[in-house]
mmCIF file of C-alpha atoms and ligand atoms in Angstrom:
data_model
loop_
_atom_site.group_PDB
_atom_site.id
_atom_site.type_symbol
_atom_site.label_atom_id
_atom_site.label_comp_id
_atom_site.label_asym_id
_atom_site.label_seq_id
_atom_site.Cartn_x
_atom_site.Cartn_y
_atom_site.Cartn_z
ATOM 1 C CA MET A 852 -8.218 13.620 -2.621
ATOM 2 C CA LYS A 853 -9.119 9.933 -2.996
ATOM 3 C CA ALA A 854 -7.011 6.825 -2.507
ATOM 4 C CA ILE A 855 -7.647 3.476 -4.163
ATOM 5 C CA ILE A 856 -6.660 0.435 -2.118
ATOM 6 C CA PRO A 857 -6.888 -2.757 -4.184
ATOM 7 C CA VAL A 858 -7.724 -5.671 -1.885
ATOM 8 C CA ALA A 859 -9.113 -8.233 -4.325
ATOM 9 C CA GLY A 860 -5.844 -10.184 -4.744
ATOM 10 C CA LEU A 861 -5.875 -13.885 -3.922
ATOM 11 C CA GLY A 862 -2.797 -13.845 -1.695
ATOM 12 C CA THR A 863 -1.245 -16.896 -3.346
ATOM 13 C CA ARG A 864 2.195 -16.065 -1.925
ATOM 14 C CA MET A 865 0.828 -16.676 1.586
ATOM 15 C CA LEU A 866 -1.139 -19.906 1.063
ATOM 16 C CA PRO A 867 -2.409 -21.898 2.920
ATOM 17 C CA ALA A 868 -2.900 -19.050 5.464
ATOM 18 C CA THR A 869 -4.900 -17.051 2.884
ATOM 19 C CA LYS A 870 -7.237 -19.885 1.885
ATOM 20 C CA ALA A 871 -10.136 -18.551 3.975
ATOM 21 C CA ILE A 872 -8.747 -15.311 5.463
ATOM 22 C CA PRO A 873 -7.794 -12.270 3.355
ATOM 23 C CA LYS A 874 -4.099 -11.451 3.725
ATOM 24 C CA GLU A 875 -5.116 -7.845 4.470
ATOM 25 C CA MET A 876 -6.786 -9.116 7.662
ATOM 26 C CA PHE A 877 -3.655 -10.812 9.030
ATOM 27 C CA PRO A 878 -2.760 -9.151 12.319
ATOM 28 C CA ILE A 879 0.407 -7.256 13.062
ATOM 29 C CA ILE A 880 0.319 -7.368 16.875
ATOM 30 C CA ASP A 881 -3.248 -6.132 17.561
ATOM 31 C CA LYS A 882 -4.436 -4.602 14.299
ATOM 32 C CA PRO A 883 -4.993 -6.101 10.843
ATOM 33 C CA ILE A 884 -2.627 -5.011 8.059
ATOM 34 C CA ILE A 885 -5.391 -3.092 6.269
ATOM 35 C CA GLN A 886 -5.916 -0.847 9.294
ATOM 36 C CA TYR A 887 -2.285 0.317 9.233
ATOM 37 C CA VAL A 888 -2.673 1.127 5.542
ATOM 38 C CA VAL A 889 -5.945 3.026 6.015
ATOM 39 C CA GLU A 890 -4.380 4.976 8.914
ATOM 40 C CA GLU A 891 -1.406 5.842 6.691
ATOM 41 C CA ALA A 892 -3.830 7.248 4.085
ATOM 42 C CA ILE A 893 -5.677 9.298 6.707
ATOM 43 C CA ASN A 894 -2.446 10.628 8.247
ATOM 44 C CA SER A 895 -1.272 11.601 4.763
ATOM 45 C CA GLY A 896 -4.356 13.749 4.218
ATOM 46 C CA PHE A 897 -6.645 11.513 2.131
ATOM 47 C CA GLU A 898 -10.346 12.050 2.712
ATOM 48 C CA GLU A 899 -11.864 9.170 0.810
ATOM 49 C CA ILE A 900 -10.800 5.567 0.338
ATOM 50 C CA ILE A 901 -12.077 3.263 -2.359
ATOM 51 C CA LEU A 902 -11.482 -0.412 -1.642
ATOM 52 C CA VAL A 903 -11.425 -2.520 -4.800
ATOM 53 C CA THR A 904 -12.515 -5.801 -3.346
ATOM 54 C CA HIS A 905 -13.800 -9.318 -3.990
ATOM 55 C CA ALA A 906 -16.811 -11.320 -2.761
ATOM 56 C CA SER A 907 -14.561 -13.444 -0.534
ATOM 57 C CA LYS A 908 -13.230 -10.401 1.307
ATOM 58 C CA ASN A 909 -16.266 -9.079 3.184
ATOM 59 C CA SER A 910 -14.342 -9.204 6.439
ATOM 60 C CA ILE A 911 -12.316 -6.168 5.299
ATOM 61 C CA GLU A 912 -15.439 -4.019 4.871
ATOM 62 C CA ASN A 913 -16.886 -5.415 8.114
ATOM 63 C CA HIS A 914 -13.745 -4.391 9.966
ATOM 64 C CA PHE A 915 -14.393 -0.710 9.222
ATOM 65 C CA ASP A 916 -18.131 -0.943 9.873
ATOM 66 C CA LYS A 917 -19.959 -0.401 13.155
ATOM 67 C CA SER A 918 -20.400 -3.541 15.226
ATOM 68 C CA PHE A 919 -23.439 -2.841 17.425
ATOM 69 C CA GLU A 920 -23.541 -6.259 19.128
ATOM 70 C CA LEU A 921 -19.874 -6.244 20.039
ATOM 71 C CA GLU A 922 -20.078 -2.643 21.264
ATOM 72 C CA ALA A 923 -23.118 -3.443 23.439
ATOM 73 C CA THR A 924 -21.379 -6.496 24.917
ATOM 74 C CA LEU A 925 -18.236 -4.530 25.746
ATOM 75 C CA GLU A 926 -20.384 -1.751 27.247
ATOM 76 C CA ASN A 927 -22.196 -4.262 29.491
ATOM 77 C CA ARG A 928 -18.943 -5.859 30.556
ATOM 78 C CA LEU A 929 -17.409 -2.433 31.223
ATOM 79 C CA LYS A 930 -14.497 -3.134 28.871
ATOM 80 C CA ARG A 931 -13.985 0.566 28.240
ATOM 81 C CA SER A 932 -10.583 0.529 26.535
ATOM 82 C CA SER A 933 -11.539 -2.222 24.061
ATOM 83 C CA LEU A 934 -14.778 -0.375 23.368
ATOM 84 C CA LYS A 935 -12.879 2.833 22.669
ATOM 85 C CA GLU A 936 -10.539 1.024 20.236
ATOM 86 C CA LEU A 937 -13.521 -0.479 18.469
ATOM 87 C CA LYS A 938 -15.381 2.826 18.173
ATOM 88 C CA ASN A 939 -12.235 4.528 16.882
ATOM 89 C CA ILE A 940 -12.122 2.160 13.901
ATOM 90 C CA ALA A 941 -15.731 2.750 12.877
ATOM 91 C CA ASP A 942 -15.388 6.515 13.452
ATOM 92 C CA LEU A 943 -12.189 6.992 11.435
ATOM 93 C CA ASP A 944 -12.043 10.414 9.824
ATOM 94 C CA VAL A 945 -12.443 9.135 6.279
ATOM 95 C CA LYS A 946 -15.148 7.943 3.916
ATOM 96 C CA ILE A 947 -14.624 4.313 2.925
ATOM 97 C CA SER A 948 -16.513 2.858 -0.013
ATOM 98 C CA SER A 949 -16.020 -0.335 -1.964
ATOM 99 C CA ILE A 950 -16.223 -1.582 -5.529
ATOM 100 C CA ARG A 951 -16.041 -5.182 -6.665
ATOM 101 C CA GLN A 952 -13.371 -6.509 -9.002
ATOM 102 C CA GLY A 953 -15.290 -9.414 -10.496
ATOM 103 C CA GLU A 954 -12.313 -11.114 -12.088
ATOM 104 C CA ALA A 955 -8.712 -11.442 -10.881
ATOM 105 C CA LEU A 956 -7.221 -9.593 -13.851
ATOM 106 C CA GLY A 957 -4.387 -7.787 -12.105
ATOM 107 C CA LEU A 958 -3.553 -4.458 -10.507
ATOM 108 C CA GLY A 959 -4.160 -2.332 -13.618
ATOM 109 C CA HIS A 960 -7.634 -3.811 -13.952
ATOM 110 C CA ALA A 961 -8.321 -3.248 -10.236
ATOM 111 C CA VAL A 962 -7.444 0.445 -10.575
ATOM 112 C CA ALA A 963 -9.627 0.733 -13.694
ATOM 113 C CA CYS A 964 -12.576 -0.684 -11.691
ATOM 114 C CA ALA A 965 -12.481 2.497 -9.562
ATOM 115 C CA GLU A 966 -12.447 4.894 -12.549
ATOM 116 C CA LYS A 967 -16.046 6.083 -12.141
ATOM 117 C CA SER A 968 -15.406 7.048 -8.507
ATOM 118 C CA ILE A 969 -12.334 9.109 -9.324
ATOM 119 C CA ASN A 970 -13.974 11.701 -11.610
ATOM 120 C CA ASP A 971 -11.341 13.966 -13.050
ATOM 121 C CA GLU A 972 -9.031 14.230 -10.057
ATOM 122 C CA TYR A 973 -5.532 13.063 -9.245
ATOM 123 C CA PHE A 974 -5.611 10.089 -6.869
ATOM 124 C CA ALA A 975 -3.380 7.711 -4.938
ATOM 125 C CA VAL A 976 -2.999 3.964 -5.292
ATOM 126 C CA ILE A 977 -1.891 2.289 -2.072
ATOM 127 C CA LEU A 978 -0.950 -1.386 -2.150
ATOM 128 C CA PRO A 979 -1.993 -3.023 1.106
ATOM 129 C CA ASP A 980 0.807 -5.625 1.063
ATOM 130 C CA ARG A 981 3.216 -2.915 2.034
ATOM 131 C CA ILE A 982 3.175 -1.209 5.411
ATOM 132 C CA MET A 983 5.403 1.559 6.652
ATOM 133 C CA SER A 984 7.696 1.244 9.638
ATOM 134 C CA MET A 985 6.376 2.833 12.820
ATOM 135 C CA HIS A 986 9.648 4.546 13.641
ATOM 136 C CA PRO A 987 8.532 7.875 15.157
ATOM 137 C CA LEU A 988 10.815 9.915 12.891
ATOM 138 C CA ARG A 989 9.701 8.200 9.703
ATOM 139 C CA LYS A 990 6.035 7.678 10.420
ATOM 140 C CA ASN A 991 3.689 8.333 7.521
ATOM 141 C CA LYS A 992 5.955 10.829 5.767
ATOM 142 C CA ASN A 993 6.326 9.202 2.351
ATOM 143 C CA LEU A 994 2.764 9.320 1.059
ATOM 144 C CA LYS A 995 2.215 12.765 2.543
ATOM 145 C CA LYS A 996 5.309 13.990 0.712
ATOM 146 C CA MET A 997 3.979 12.541 -2.565
ATOM 147 C CA ARG A 998 0.605 14.167 -1.995
ATOM 148 C CA ASN A 999 2.300 17.525 -1.343
ATOM 149 C CA LEU A 1000 4.387 17.129 -4.502
ATOM 150 C CA TYR A 1001 1.165 16.869 -6.450
ATOM 151 C CA LYS A 1002 -0.404 19.816 -4.587
ATOM 152 C CA ASN A 1003 2.638 22.086 -5.011
ATOM 153 C CA LYS A 1004 4.035 21.011 -8.370
ATOM 154 C CA GLY A 1005 1.347 18.910 -10.069
ATOM 155 C CA TYR A 1006 3.634 15.852 -10.131
ATOM 156 C CA GLN A 1007 2.552 12.270 -10.671
ATOM 157 C CA SER A 1008 4.873 10.141 -8.577
ATOM 158 C CA ILE A 1009 5.895 6.632 -7.596
ATOM 159 C CA LEU A 1010 7.556 5.650 -4.332
ATOM 160 C CA ILE A 1011 10.751 3.651 -4.914
ATOM 161 C CA GLU A 1012 13.521 1.975 -2.930
ATOM 162 C CA GLY A 1013 16.925 0.580 -3.854
ATOM 163 C CA ILE A 1014 16.901 -3.199 -3.363
ATOM 164 C CA LYS A 1015 19.280 -6.146 -3.679
ATOM 165 C CA PRO A 1016 19.640 -7.132 -7.377
ATOM 166 C CA ASN A 1017 18.435 -10.699 -6.792
ATOM 167 C CA LEU A 1018 15.069 -9.355 -5.524
ATOM 168 C CA ILE A 1019 14.241 -7.181 -8.540
ATOM 169 C CA SER A 1020 12.347 -9.971 -10.341
ATOM 170 C CA SER A 1021 9.589 -9.638 -7.693
ATOM 171 C CA TYR A 1022 8.962 -5.925 -8.265
ATOM 172 C CA GLY A 1023 8.465 -3.184 -10.824
ATOM 173 C CA ALA A 1024 11.917 -1.787 -11.769
ATOM 174 C CA ILE A 1025 12.461 1.885 -12.597
ATOM 175 C CA LYS A 1026 14.179 3.176 -15.718
ATOM 176 C CA PHE A 1027 15.701 6.620 -15.267
ATOM 177 C CA ASP A 1028 16.705 9.241 -17.813
ATOM 178 C CA LYS A 1029 20.121 10.876 -18.091
ATOM 179 C CA SER A 1030 19.314 13.478 -15.470
ATOM 180 C CA PHE A 1031 19.126 10.770 -12.763
ATOM 181 C CA ASP A 1032 20.979 11.661 -9.594
ATOM 182 C CA PRO A 1033 20.930 8.850 -6.990
ATOM 183 C CA LYS A 1034 21.543 11.408 -4.231
ATOM 184 C CA LYS A 1035 18.340 13.280 -5.033
ATOM 185 C CA ALA A 1036 15.079 12.253 -3.368
ATOM 186 C CA ILE A 1037 13.048 13.095 -6.462
ATOM 187 C CA ASN A 1038 13.985 12.149 -10.022
ATOM 188 C CA ARG A 1039 12.174 12.089 -13.338
ATOM 189 C CA ILE A 1040 11.671 8.572 -14.636
ATOM 190 C CA ASN A 1041 11.799 7.201 -18.142
ATOM 191 C CA GLY A 1042 9.799 4.017 -17.746
ATOM 192 C CA ILE A 1043 9.058 0.976 -15.576
ATOM 193 C CA VAL A 1044 9.475 -2.733 -16.270
ATOM 194 C CA GLU A 1045 7.373 -5.211 -14.291
ATOM 195 C CA LYS A 1046 9.351 -7.991 -12.569
ATOM 196 C CA PRO A 1047 12.391 -8.090 -14.898
ATOM 197 C CA GLN A 1048 15.104 -10.730 -14.663
ATOM 198 C CA LYS A 1049 18.185 -9.444 -12.869
ATOM 199 C CA ASN A 1050 20.254 -9.184 -16.069
ATOM 200 C CA LYS A 1051 17.507 -7.280 -17.893
ATOM 201 C CA ALA A 1052 16.563 -4.857 -15.101
ATOM 202 C CA PRO A 1053 16.865 -1.164 -16.042
ATOM 203 C CA SER A 1054 17.900 -0.438 -12.420
ATOM 204 C CA PHE A 1055 17.667 -1.980 -8.974
ATOM 205 C CA PHE A 1056 15.224 0.649 -7.778
ATOM 206 C CA ALA A 1057 11.900 -1.041 -7.129
ATOM 207 C CA VAL A 1058 8.324 0.245 -7.038
ATOM 208 C CA VAL A 1059 7.249 0.169 -3.389
ATOM 209 C CA GLY A 1060 3.459 0.305 -3.794
ATOM 210 C CA ARG A 1061 2.504 3.968 -3.388
ATOM 211 C CA TYR A 1062 1.522 5.936 -6.491
ATOM 212 C CA ILE A 1063 0.010 9.365 -7.186
ATOM 213 C CA LEU A 1064 -1.549 9.291 -10.630
ATOM 214 C CA SER A 1065 -3.570 11.558 -12.879
ATOM 215 C CA PRO A 1066 -6.820 10.255 -14.378
ATOM 216 C CA GLU A 1067 -4.931 10.145 -17.723
ATOM 217 C CA ILE A 1068 -3.870 6.636 -16.675
ATOM 218 C CA PHE A 1069 -7.404 5.358 -17.391
ATOM 219 C CA LYS A 1070 -6.767 5.940 -21.114
ATOM 220 C CA TYR A 1071 -3.736 3.636 -21.027
ATOM 221 C CA ILE A 1072 -4.973 0.726 -18.875
ATOM 222 C CA PRO A 1073 -7.387 -0.673 -21.513
ATOM 223 C CA LYS A 1074 -4.572 -0.695 -24.090
ATOM 224 C CA VAL A 1075 -2.247 -2.877 -21.984
ATOM 225 C CA THR A 1076 -1.448 -6.330 -23.361
ATOM 226 C CA LYS A 1077 -2.032 -8.987 -20.706
ATOM 227 C CA SER A 1078 1.093 -10.403 -19.070
ATOM 228 C CA SER A 1079 2.096 -14.080 -19.246
ATOM 229 C CA SER A 1080 0.041 -14.599 -16.072
ATOM 230 C CA LYS A 1081 -2.995 -13.035 -17.876
ATOM 231 C CA GLU A 1082 -2.882 -9.886 -15.777
ATOM 232 C CA ILE A 1083 -3.293 -6.255 -16.769
ATOM 233 C CA GLU A 1084 -0.322 -4.619 -15.082
ATOM 234 C CA LEU A 1085 -0.542 -1.059 -13.748
ATOM 235 C CA THR A 1086 3.197 -0.861 -14.445
ATOM 236 C CA ASP A 1087 2.642 -1.352 -18.192
ATOM 237 C CA ALA A 1088 -0.039 1.369 -18.301
ATOM 238 C CA ILE A 1089 2.270 3.827 -16.472
ATOM 239 C CA HIS A 1090 5.096 2.903 -18.851
ATOM 240 C CA SER A 1091 2.960 3.689 -21.940
ATOM 241 C CA MET A 1092 1.784 6.915 -20.338
ATOM 242 C CA ILE A 1093 5.421 7.999 -19.829
ATOM 243 C CA LEU A 1094 6.331 7.012 -23.409
ATOM 244 C CA SER A 1095 3.564 9.239 -24.719
ATOM 245 C CA GLY A 1096 5.109 12.229 -22.995
ATOM 246 C CA GLN A 1097 3.565 12.424 -19.524
ATOM 247 C CA ASP A 1098 5.917 13.284 -16.663
ATOM 248 C CA VAL A 1099 6.202 10.841 -13.765
ATOM 249 C CA HIS A 1100 8.684 11.302 -10.901
ATOM 250 C CA SER A 1101 10.150 8.836 -8.450
ATOM 251 C CA VAL A 1102 10.237 9.614 -4.748
ATOM 252 C CA LYS A 1103 12.834 7.763 -2.705
ATOM 253 C CA LEU A 1104 11.439 5.883 0.298
ATOM 254 C CA GLU A 1105 12.434 7.363 3.635
ATOM 255 C CA GLY A 1106 12.692 4.797 6.393
ATOM 256 C CA LYS A 1107 11.450 1.270 5.927
ATOM 257 C CA CYS A 1108 8.505 -0.391 4.237
ATOM 258 C CA PHE A 1109 7.663 -4.035 4.972
ATOM 259 C CA ASP A 1110 6.474 -6.377 2.225
ATOM 260 C CA CYS A 1111 3.772 -8.220 4.165
ATOM 261 C CA GLY A 1112 2.889 -10.190 1.033
ATOM 262 C CA SER A 1113 5.974 -12.315 1.765
ATOM 263 C CA LEU A 1114 6.504 -14.458 4.854
ATOM 264 C CA GLU A 1115 9.816 -12.827 5.649
ATOM 265 C CA GLY A 1116 8.487 -9.261 5.348
ATOM 266 C CA TYR A 1117 5.383 -10.112 7.382
ATOM 267 C CA PHE A 1118 7.470 -11.593 10.169
ATOM 268 C CA GLU A 1119 9.872 -8.642 10.139
ATOM 269 C CA ALA A 1120 6.916 -6.245 10.516
ATOM 270 C CA ILE A 1121 5.556 -8.205 13.487
ATOM 271 C CA LEU A 1122 8.984 -8.145 15.091
ATOM 272 C CA GLU A 1123 9.504 -4.415 14.608
ATOM 273 C CA PHE A 1124 6.017 -3.425 15.714
ATOM 274 C CA GLY A 1125 6.313 -5.764 18.699
ATOM 275 C CA LEU A 1126 9.675 -4.311 19.699
ATOM 276 C CA ARG A 1127 8.181 -0.816 19.564
ATOM 277 C CA HIS A 1128 5.045 -1.762 21.489
ATOM 278 C CA LYS A 1129 4.977 -0.192 24.947
ATOM 279 C CA SER A 1130 4.106 -3.316 26.940
ATOM 280 C CA LEU A 1131 5.482 -5.998 24.587
ATOM 281 C CA SER A 1132 8.931 -4.638 23.873
ATOM 282 C CA LYS A 1133 10.636 -5.964 27.024
ATOM 283 C CA PRO A 1134 9.053 -9.446 27.029
ATOM 284 C CA ILE A 1135 9.823 -9.912 23.318
ATOM 285 C CA ARG A 1136 13.505 -9.057 23.853
ATOM 286 C CA LYS A 1137 13.581 -11.592 26.667
ATOM 287 C CA MET A 1138 11.874 -14.242 24.534
ATOM 288 C CA ILE A 1139 14.374 -13.725 21.721
ATOM 289 C CA ASN A 1140 17.287 -14.139 24.124
ATOM 290 C CA ASN A 1141 15.786 -17.362 25.430
ATOM 291 C CA VAL A 1142 15.074 -19.021 22.077
HETATM 292 C C1 LIG B 1067 2.937 -5.025 -7.349
HETATM 293 C C2 LIG B 1067 3.395 -4.180 -8.545
HETATM 294 C C3 LIG B 1067 4.909 -4.063 -8.552
HETATM 295 C C4 LIG B 1067 5.382 -3.476 -7.237
HETATM 296 C C5 LIG B 1067 4.874 -4.333 -6.066
HETATM 297 C C6 LIG B 1067 5.191 -3.656 -4.736
HETATM 298 O O1 LIG B 1067 3.358 -6.358 -7.552
HETATM 299 O O2 LIG B 1067 2.903 -4.769 -9.731
HETATM 300 O O3 LIG B 1067 5.324 -3.242 -9.621
HETATM 301 O O4 LIG B 1067 6.793 -3.412 -7.210
HETATM 302 O O5 LIG B 1067 3.452 -4.513 -6.129
HETATM 303 O O6 LIG B 1067 4.880 -4.481 -3.654
HETATM 304 P P1 LIG B 1067 2.723 -7.600 -6.708
HETATM 305 O O7 LIG B 1067 3.418 -7.597 -5.380
HETATM 306 O O8 LIG B 1067 1.258 -7.316 -6.585
HETATM 307 O O9 LIG B 1067 3.029 -8.810 -7.518
#
């Protein structure tokens, strides 16, 4: 099963840091964000990753490529553990390919750019802004669960989380049907609205950035009317697909997912990963106490 990771976004929420460096390459402790996301896909059972990328983002592809010079230098300097880390990245158990998104026309357009690589199979869309908490009990379960839901029941699904009402205008908001039971982990959904105002939101359950979709979606993306920011929203294509009778289910997020596309979420991720790091945890706690 393939996973599309759209990485062509301009990262305007994180300027000026993103002026010359892709946001996906920002480090969380010792690994770039994109590596956590790729590892999540691998641990959830995906065998092929399609990066939808942009000319200015070559560093992402380079990160997963072999680096002969660096490997030779580390070998000569007997830096065995760094060398091992480096080799592990290039030897990840997954095929990574990339496709260019020539124009910044939004998430729906980015997904449509990968259509030819998807053939007629169900696939995942993984947004690289969002990374999962490393808590040992919660690690990598959400996407795996969604993948299994497709395997066992044929479900298309969207990962969601309940959020504070004043944050809903930054996310896709889920509309449920009458059968909705907030205690259930899986519910059928009736629609999605992209970034609604608080008083117009159908619920305060937000789209987290993990989707399992059928190739049917490719019929709906070209019909989407561009948003006020001239983007083709994936949300709008999913909404039309639901309205024309296709079933889509929500899966409630277990654990925590950081929004690294925002300064606050990025910092929170660094803090949590640092506090769970075997050699950094103690010094960080000390530093915090001394601030
Ligand atoms: C995208 C989606 C939105 C979703 C969000 C999750 O928005 O369009 O529905 O809730 O990711 O992070 P973006 O953050 O790209 O504006």
